[in-house]
Short mmCIF file of C-alpha atoms in Angstrom, two decimals:
data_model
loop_
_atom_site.label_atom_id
_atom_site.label_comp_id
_atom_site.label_asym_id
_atom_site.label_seq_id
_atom_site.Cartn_x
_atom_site.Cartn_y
_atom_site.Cartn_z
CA UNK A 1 48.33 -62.81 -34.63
CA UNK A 2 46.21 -61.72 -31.86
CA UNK A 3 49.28 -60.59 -29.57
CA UNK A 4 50.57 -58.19 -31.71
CA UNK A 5 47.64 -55.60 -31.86
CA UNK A 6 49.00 -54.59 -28.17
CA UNK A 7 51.60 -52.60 -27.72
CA UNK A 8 53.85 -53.52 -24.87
CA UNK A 9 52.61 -55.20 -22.02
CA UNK A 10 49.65 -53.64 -21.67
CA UNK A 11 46.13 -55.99 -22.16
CA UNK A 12 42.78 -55.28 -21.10
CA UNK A 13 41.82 -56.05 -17.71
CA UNK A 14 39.27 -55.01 -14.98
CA UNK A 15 40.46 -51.62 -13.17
CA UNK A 16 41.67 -52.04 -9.62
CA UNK A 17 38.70 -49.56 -8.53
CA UNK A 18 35.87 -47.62 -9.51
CA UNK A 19 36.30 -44.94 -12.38
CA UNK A 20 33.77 -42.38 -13.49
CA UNK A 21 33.14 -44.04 -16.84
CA UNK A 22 31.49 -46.88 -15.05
CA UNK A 23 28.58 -44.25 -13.55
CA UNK A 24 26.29 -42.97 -15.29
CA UNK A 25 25.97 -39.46 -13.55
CA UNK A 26 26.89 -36.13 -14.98
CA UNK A 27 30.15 -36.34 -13.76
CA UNK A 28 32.20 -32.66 -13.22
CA UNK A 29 31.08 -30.66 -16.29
CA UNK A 30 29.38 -28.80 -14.85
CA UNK A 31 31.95 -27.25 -12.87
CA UNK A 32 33.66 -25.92 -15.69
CA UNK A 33 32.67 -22.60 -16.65
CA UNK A 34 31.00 -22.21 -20.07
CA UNK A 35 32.80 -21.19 -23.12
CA UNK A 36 29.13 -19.77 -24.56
CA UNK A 37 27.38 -17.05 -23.73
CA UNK A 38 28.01 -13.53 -21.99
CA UNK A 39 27.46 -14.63 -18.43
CA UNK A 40 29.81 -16.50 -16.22
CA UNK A 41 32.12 -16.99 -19.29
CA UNK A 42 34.80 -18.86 -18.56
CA UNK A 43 38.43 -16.60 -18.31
CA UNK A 44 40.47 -18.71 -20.17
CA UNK A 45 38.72 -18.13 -23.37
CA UNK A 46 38.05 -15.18 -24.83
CA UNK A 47 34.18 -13.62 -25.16
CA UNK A 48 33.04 -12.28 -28.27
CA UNK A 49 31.09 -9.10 -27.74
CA UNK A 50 26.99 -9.58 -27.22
CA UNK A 51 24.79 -7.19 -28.21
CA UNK A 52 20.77 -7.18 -26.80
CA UNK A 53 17.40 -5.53 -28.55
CA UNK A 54 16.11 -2.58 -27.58
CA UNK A 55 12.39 -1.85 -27.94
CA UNK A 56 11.08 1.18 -29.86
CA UNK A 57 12.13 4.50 -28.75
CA UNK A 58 9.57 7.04 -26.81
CA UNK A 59 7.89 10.02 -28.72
CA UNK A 60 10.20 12.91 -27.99
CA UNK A 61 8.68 15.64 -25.28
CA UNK A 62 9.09 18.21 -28.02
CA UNK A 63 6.35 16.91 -30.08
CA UNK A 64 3.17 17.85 -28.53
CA UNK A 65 1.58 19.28 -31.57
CA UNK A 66 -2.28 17.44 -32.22
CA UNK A 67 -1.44 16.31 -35.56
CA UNK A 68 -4.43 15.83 -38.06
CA UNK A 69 -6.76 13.73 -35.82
CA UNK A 70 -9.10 16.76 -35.15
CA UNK A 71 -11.54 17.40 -37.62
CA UNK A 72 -11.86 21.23 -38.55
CA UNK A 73 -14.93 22.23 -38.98
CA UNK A 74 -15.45 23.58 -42.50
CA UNK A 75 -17.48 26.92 -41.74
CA UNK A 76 -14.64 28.54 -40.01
CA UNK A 77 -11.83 30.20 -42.16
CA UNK A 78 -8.27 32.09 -41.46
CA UNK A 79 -10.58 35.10 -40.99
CA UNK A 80 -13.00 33.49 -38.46
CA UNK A 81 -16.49 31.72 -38.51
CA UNK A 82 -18.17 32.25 -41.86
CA UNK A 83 -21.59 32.16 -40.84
CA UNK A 84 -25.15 34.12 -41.26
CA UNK A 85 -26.71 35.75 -38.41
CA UNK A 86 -28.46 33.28 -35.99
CA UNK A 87 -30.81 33.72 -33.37
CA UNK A 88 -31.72 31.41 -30.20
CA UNK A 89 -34.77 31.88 -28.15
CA UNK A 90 -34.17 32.31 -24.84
CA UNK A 91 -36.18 32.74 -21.23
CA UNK A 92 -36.63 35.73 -19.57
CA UNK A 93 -33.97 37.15 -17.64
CA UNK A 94 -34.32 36.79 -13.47
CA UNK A 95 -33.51 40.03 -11.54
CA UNK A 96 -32.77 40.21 -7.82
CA UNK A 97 -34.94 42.30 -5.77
CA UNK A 98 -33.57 43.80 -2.82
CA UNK A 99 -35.83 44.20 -0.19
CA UNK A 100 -36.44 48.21 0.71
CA UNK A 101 -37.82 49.46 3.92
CA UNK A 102 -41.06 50.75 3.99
CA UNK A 103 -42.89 53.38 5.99
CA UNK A 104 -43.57 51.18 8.89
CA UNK A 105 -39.73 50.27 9.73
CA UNK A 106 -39.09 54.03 10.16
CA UNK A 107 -39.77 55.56 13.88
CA UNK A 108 -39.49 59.41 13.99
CA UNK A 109 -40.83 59.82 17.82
CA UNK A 110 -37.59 58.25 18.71
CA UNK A 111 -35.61 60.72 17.69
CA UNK A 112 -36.34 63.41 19.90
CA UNK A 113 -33.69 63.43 21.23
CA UNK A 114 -31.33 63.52 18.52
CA UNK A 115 -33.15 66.90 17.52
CA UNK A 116 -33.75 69.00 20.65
CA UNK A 117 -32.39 69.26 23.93
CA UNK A 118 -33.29 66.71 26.30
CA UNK A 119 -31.60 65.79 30.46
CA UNK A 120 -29.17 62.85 30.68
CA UNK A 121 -31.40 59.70 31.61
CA UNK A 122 -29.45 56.54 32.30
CA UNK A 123 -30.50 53.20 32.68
CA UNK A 124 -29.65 49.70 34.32
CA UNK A 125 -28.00 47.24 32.16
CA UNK A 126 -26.30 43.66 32.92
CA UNK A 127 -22.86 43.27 33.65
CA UNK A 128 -20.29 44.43 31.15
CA UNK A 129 -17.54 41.65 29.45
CA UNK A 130 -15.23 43.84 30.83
CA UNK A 131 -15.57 42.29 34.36
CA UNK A 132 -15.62 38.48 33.59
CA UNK A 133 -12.15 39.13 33.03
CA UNK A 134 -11.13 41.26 36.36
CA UNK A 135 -9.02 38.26 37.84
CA UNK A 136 -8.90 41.03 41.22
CA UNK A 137 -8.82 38.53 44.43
CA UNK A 138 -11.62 38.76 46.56
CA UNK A 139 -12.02 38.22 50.47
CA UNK A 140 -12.93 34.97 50.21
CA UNK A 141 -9.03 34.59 48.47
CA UNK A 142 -7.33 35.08 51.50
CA UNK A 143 -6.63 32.86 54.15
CA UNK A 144 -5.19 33.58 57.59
CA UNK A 145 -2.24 31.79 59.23
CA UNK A 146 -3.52 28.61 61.52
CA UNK A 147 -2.66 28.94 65.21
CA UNK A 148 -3.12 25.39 66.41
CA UNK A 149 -0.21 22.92 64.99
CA UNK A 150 3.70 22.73 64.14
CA UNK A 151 3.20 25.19 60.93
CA UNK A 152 2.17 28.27 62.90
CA UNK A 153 3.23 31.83 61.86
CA UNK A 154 4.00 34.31 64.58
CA UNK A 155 3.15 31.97 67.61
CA UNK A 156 5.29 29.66 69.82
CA UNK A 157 4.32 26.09 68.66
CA UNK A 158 4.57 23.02 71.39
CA UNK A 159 6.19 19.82 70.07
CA UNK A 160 3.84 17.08 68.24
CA UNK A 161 4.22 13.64 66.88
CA UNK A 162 3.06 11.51 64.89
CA UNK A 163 1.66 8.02 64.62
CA UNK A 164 3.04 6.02 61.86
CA UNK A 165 2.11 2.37 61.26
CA UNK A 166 3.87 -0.68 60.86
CA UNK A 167 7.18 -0.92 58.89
CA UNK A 168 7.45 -3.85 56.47
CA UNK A 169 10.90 -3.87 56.32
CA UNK A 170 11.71 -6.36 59.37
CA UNK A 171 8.64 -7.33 60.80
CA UNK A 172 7.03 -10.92 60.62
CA UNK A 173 5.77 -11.02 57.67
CA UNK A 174 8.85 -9.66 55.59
CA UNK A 175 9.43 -12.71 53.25
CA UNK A 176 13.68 -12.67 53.71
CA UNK A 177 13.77 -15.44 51.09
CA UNK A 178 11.88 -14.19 48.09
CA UNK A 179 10.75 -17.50 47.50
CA UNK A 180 7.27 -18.12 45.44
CA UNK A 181 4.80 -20.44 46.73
CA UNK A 182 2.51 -23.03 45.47
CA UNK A 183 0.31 -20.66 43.80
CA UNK A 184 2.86 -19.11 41.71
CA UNK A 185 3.32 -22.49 39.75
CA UNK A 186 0.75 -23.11 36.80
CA UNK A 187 -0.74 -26.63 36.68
CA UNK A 188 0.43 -28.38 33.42
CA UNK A 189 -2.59 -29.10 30.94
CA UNK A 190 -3.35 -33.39 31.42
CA UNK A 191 -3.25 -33.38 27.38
CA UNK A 192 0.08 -32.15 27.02
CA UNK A 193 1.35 -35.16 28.39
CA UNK A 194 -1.87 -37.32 27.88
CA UNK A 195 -3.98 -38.40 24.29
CA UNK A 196 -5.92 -35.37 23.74
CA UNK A 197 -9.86 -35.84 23.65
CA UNK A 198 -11.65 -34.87 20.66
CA UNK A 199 -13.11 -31.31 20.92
CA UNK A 200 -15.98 -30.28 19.07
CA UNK A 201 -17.28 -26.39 18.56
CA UNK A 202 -20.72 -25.10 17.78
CA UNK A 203 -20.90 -23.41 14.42
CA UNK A 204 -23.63 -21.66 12.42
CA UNK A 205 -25.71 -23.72 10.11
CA UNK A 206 -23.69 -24.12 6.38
CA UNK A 207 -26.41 -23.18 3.40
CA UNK A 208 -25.88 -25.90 0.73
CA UNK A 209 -24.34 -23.99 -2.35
CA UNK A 210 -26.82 -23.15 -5.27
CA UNK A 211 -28.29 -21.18 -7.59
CA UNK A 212 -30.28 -17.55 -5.27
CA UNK A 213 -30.89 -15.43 -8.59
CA UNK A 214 -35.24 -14.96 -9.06
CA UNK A 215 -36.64 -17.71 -11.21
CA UNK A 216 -39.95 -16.61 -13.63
CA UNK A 217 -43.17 -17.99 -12.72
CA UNK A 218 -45.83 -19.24 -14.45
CA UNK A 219 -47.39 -15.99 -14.72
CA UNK A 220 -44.05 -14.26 -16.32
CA UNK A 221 -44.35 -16.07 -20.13
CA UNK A 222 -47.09 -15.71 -22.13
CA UNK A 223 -48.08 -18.44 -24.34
CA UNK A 224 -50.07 -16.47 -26.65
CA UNK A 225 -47.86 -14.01 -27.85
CA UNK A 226 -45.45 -16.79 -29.07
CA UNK A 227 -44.98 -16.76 -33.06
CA UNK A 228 -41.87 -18.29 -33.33
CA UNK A 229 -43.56 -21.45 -34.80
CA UNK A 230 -47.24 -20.21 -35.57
CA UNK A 231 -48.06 -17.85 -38.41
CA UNK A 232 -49.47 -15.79 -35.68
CA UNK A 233 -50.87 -16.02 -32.03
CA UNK A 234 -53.88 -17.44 -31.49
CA UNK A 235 -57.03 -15.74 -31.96
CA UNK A 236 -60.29 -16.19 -30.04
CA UNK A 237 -63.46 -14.50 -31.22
CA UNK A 238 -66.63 -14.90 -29.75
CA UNK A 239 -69.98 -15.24 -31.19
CA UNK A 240 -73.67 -16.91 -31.21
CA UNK A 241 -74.27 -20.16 -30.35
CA UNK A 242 -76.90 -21.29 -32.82
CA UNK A 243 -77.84 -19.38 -35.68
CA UNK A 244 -81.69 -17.75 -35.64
CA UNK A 245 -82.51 -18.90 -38.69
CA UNK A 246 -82.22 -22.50 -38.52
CA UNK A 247 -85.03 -24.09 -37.79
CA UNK A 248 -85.00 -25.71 -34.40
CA UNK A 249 -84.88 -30.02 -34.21
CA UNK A 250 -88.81 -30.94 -32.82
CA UNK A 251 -89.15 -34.26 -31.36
CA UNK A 252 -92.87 -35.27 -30.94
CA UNK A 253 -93.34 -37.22 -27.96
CA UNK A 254 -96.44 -39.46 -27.60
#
């Protein structure tokens, strides 16, 4: 009876090699595109349309008028303020004073010469502005043509040479090679290639973290103005020691 729930020749058996139903990973869904959603929709379906929330819409420009948030005040009507005559004391005006001339700033000898008929008189003065700007050569700006060396002007000049040192350019010290030297290498650091020491730097002294704000003292609370507990603060009075009339204690020695 148990053959013939098989069809054909077909009976369970272990598969030749591995299949993804033996694993337990993901497998390749997730390379299909998905049929939800609006993005990356998969083309083979077709997309319903999606529609998204918009916030509240901005107060239009055109509206700029106050609205009833001021608060009118009631004593002034279509007409204007409705209110009695007031007064307000105030100081004393300040005026500017300009400052006059008096008889003493005034000097009538001086002008004699304004009035009658008086000889030209002239008189020294410094230099004008006008001649800090004369940019006229002087003597001193001239200078007259040397007669002694190769650049005379007007006169025969002998021939003349020159001294001129040594030439670099094939002597014995030109360096044909171009080669550097021992100095031009850099000695390489021992701890590159070596265990590197332990270095240690200086630094400032650390503060331990804590509280810096002022602290009261003992003279910043006063004990007898507390009444949080006590009908009232304390109260000292002072007074006699012993009373006058009581009659004093007499102890007769023998």
């Amino acid at each position: 009876m148990g053959e013939e729930v098989w069809v054909g020749a077909w009976r369970p058996h272990r598969p030749r090699g591995p299949i993804m139903a033996l694993y337990s990973s993901p497998g390749p869904k997730y390379l299909i595109p998905p049929t939800t959603g609006f993005m990356k929709h998969t083309p083979t379906k077709l997309r319903a349309p999606a529609y998204s929330f918009r916030g509240a819409p901005m107060l239009l420009a055109e509206n700029c008028s106050p609205g009833p948030r001021y608060s009118v005040n009631p004593k002034i009507l279509r007409t204007g303020k409705d209110l009695g005559p007031a007064y307000s004391i105030l100081g004393r005006y300040q005026t500017k004073t300009m400052l006059t001339p008096g008889p003493g700033d005034y000097f009538p000898e001086k002008s004699t010469k304004h009035v009658f008929d008086s000889a030209p008189s002239h008189s020294i003065s410094a230099r004008t502005k006008t001649f800090r700007v004369d940019s006229t050569p002087g003597p001193a700006a001239y200078m007259l043509p040397v007669v002694m060396g190769p650049h005379t002007v007007g006169k025969v000049s002998q021939p003349s040479f020159s001294i001129k040192g040594r030439s670099k350019l094939g002597s014995f010290s030109d360096d044909l090679h171009k080669t550097p030297g021992p100095a031009a290498y850099r000695q390489t650091d021992v701890q590159v290639t070596k265990f590197k020491a332990p270095q240690y730097t200086m630094a400032a002294r650390v503060e331990p973290p804590g509280d810096k704000t002022l602290k009261p003292g003992p003279g910043a609370h006063s004990p007898e103005k507390v009444t949080l507990n006590k009908p009232c603060a304390p109260i000292v009075t002072f007074g006699i020691k012993h009373s006058d009339y009581m009659t004093p204690l007499v102890v007769d020695v023998e």
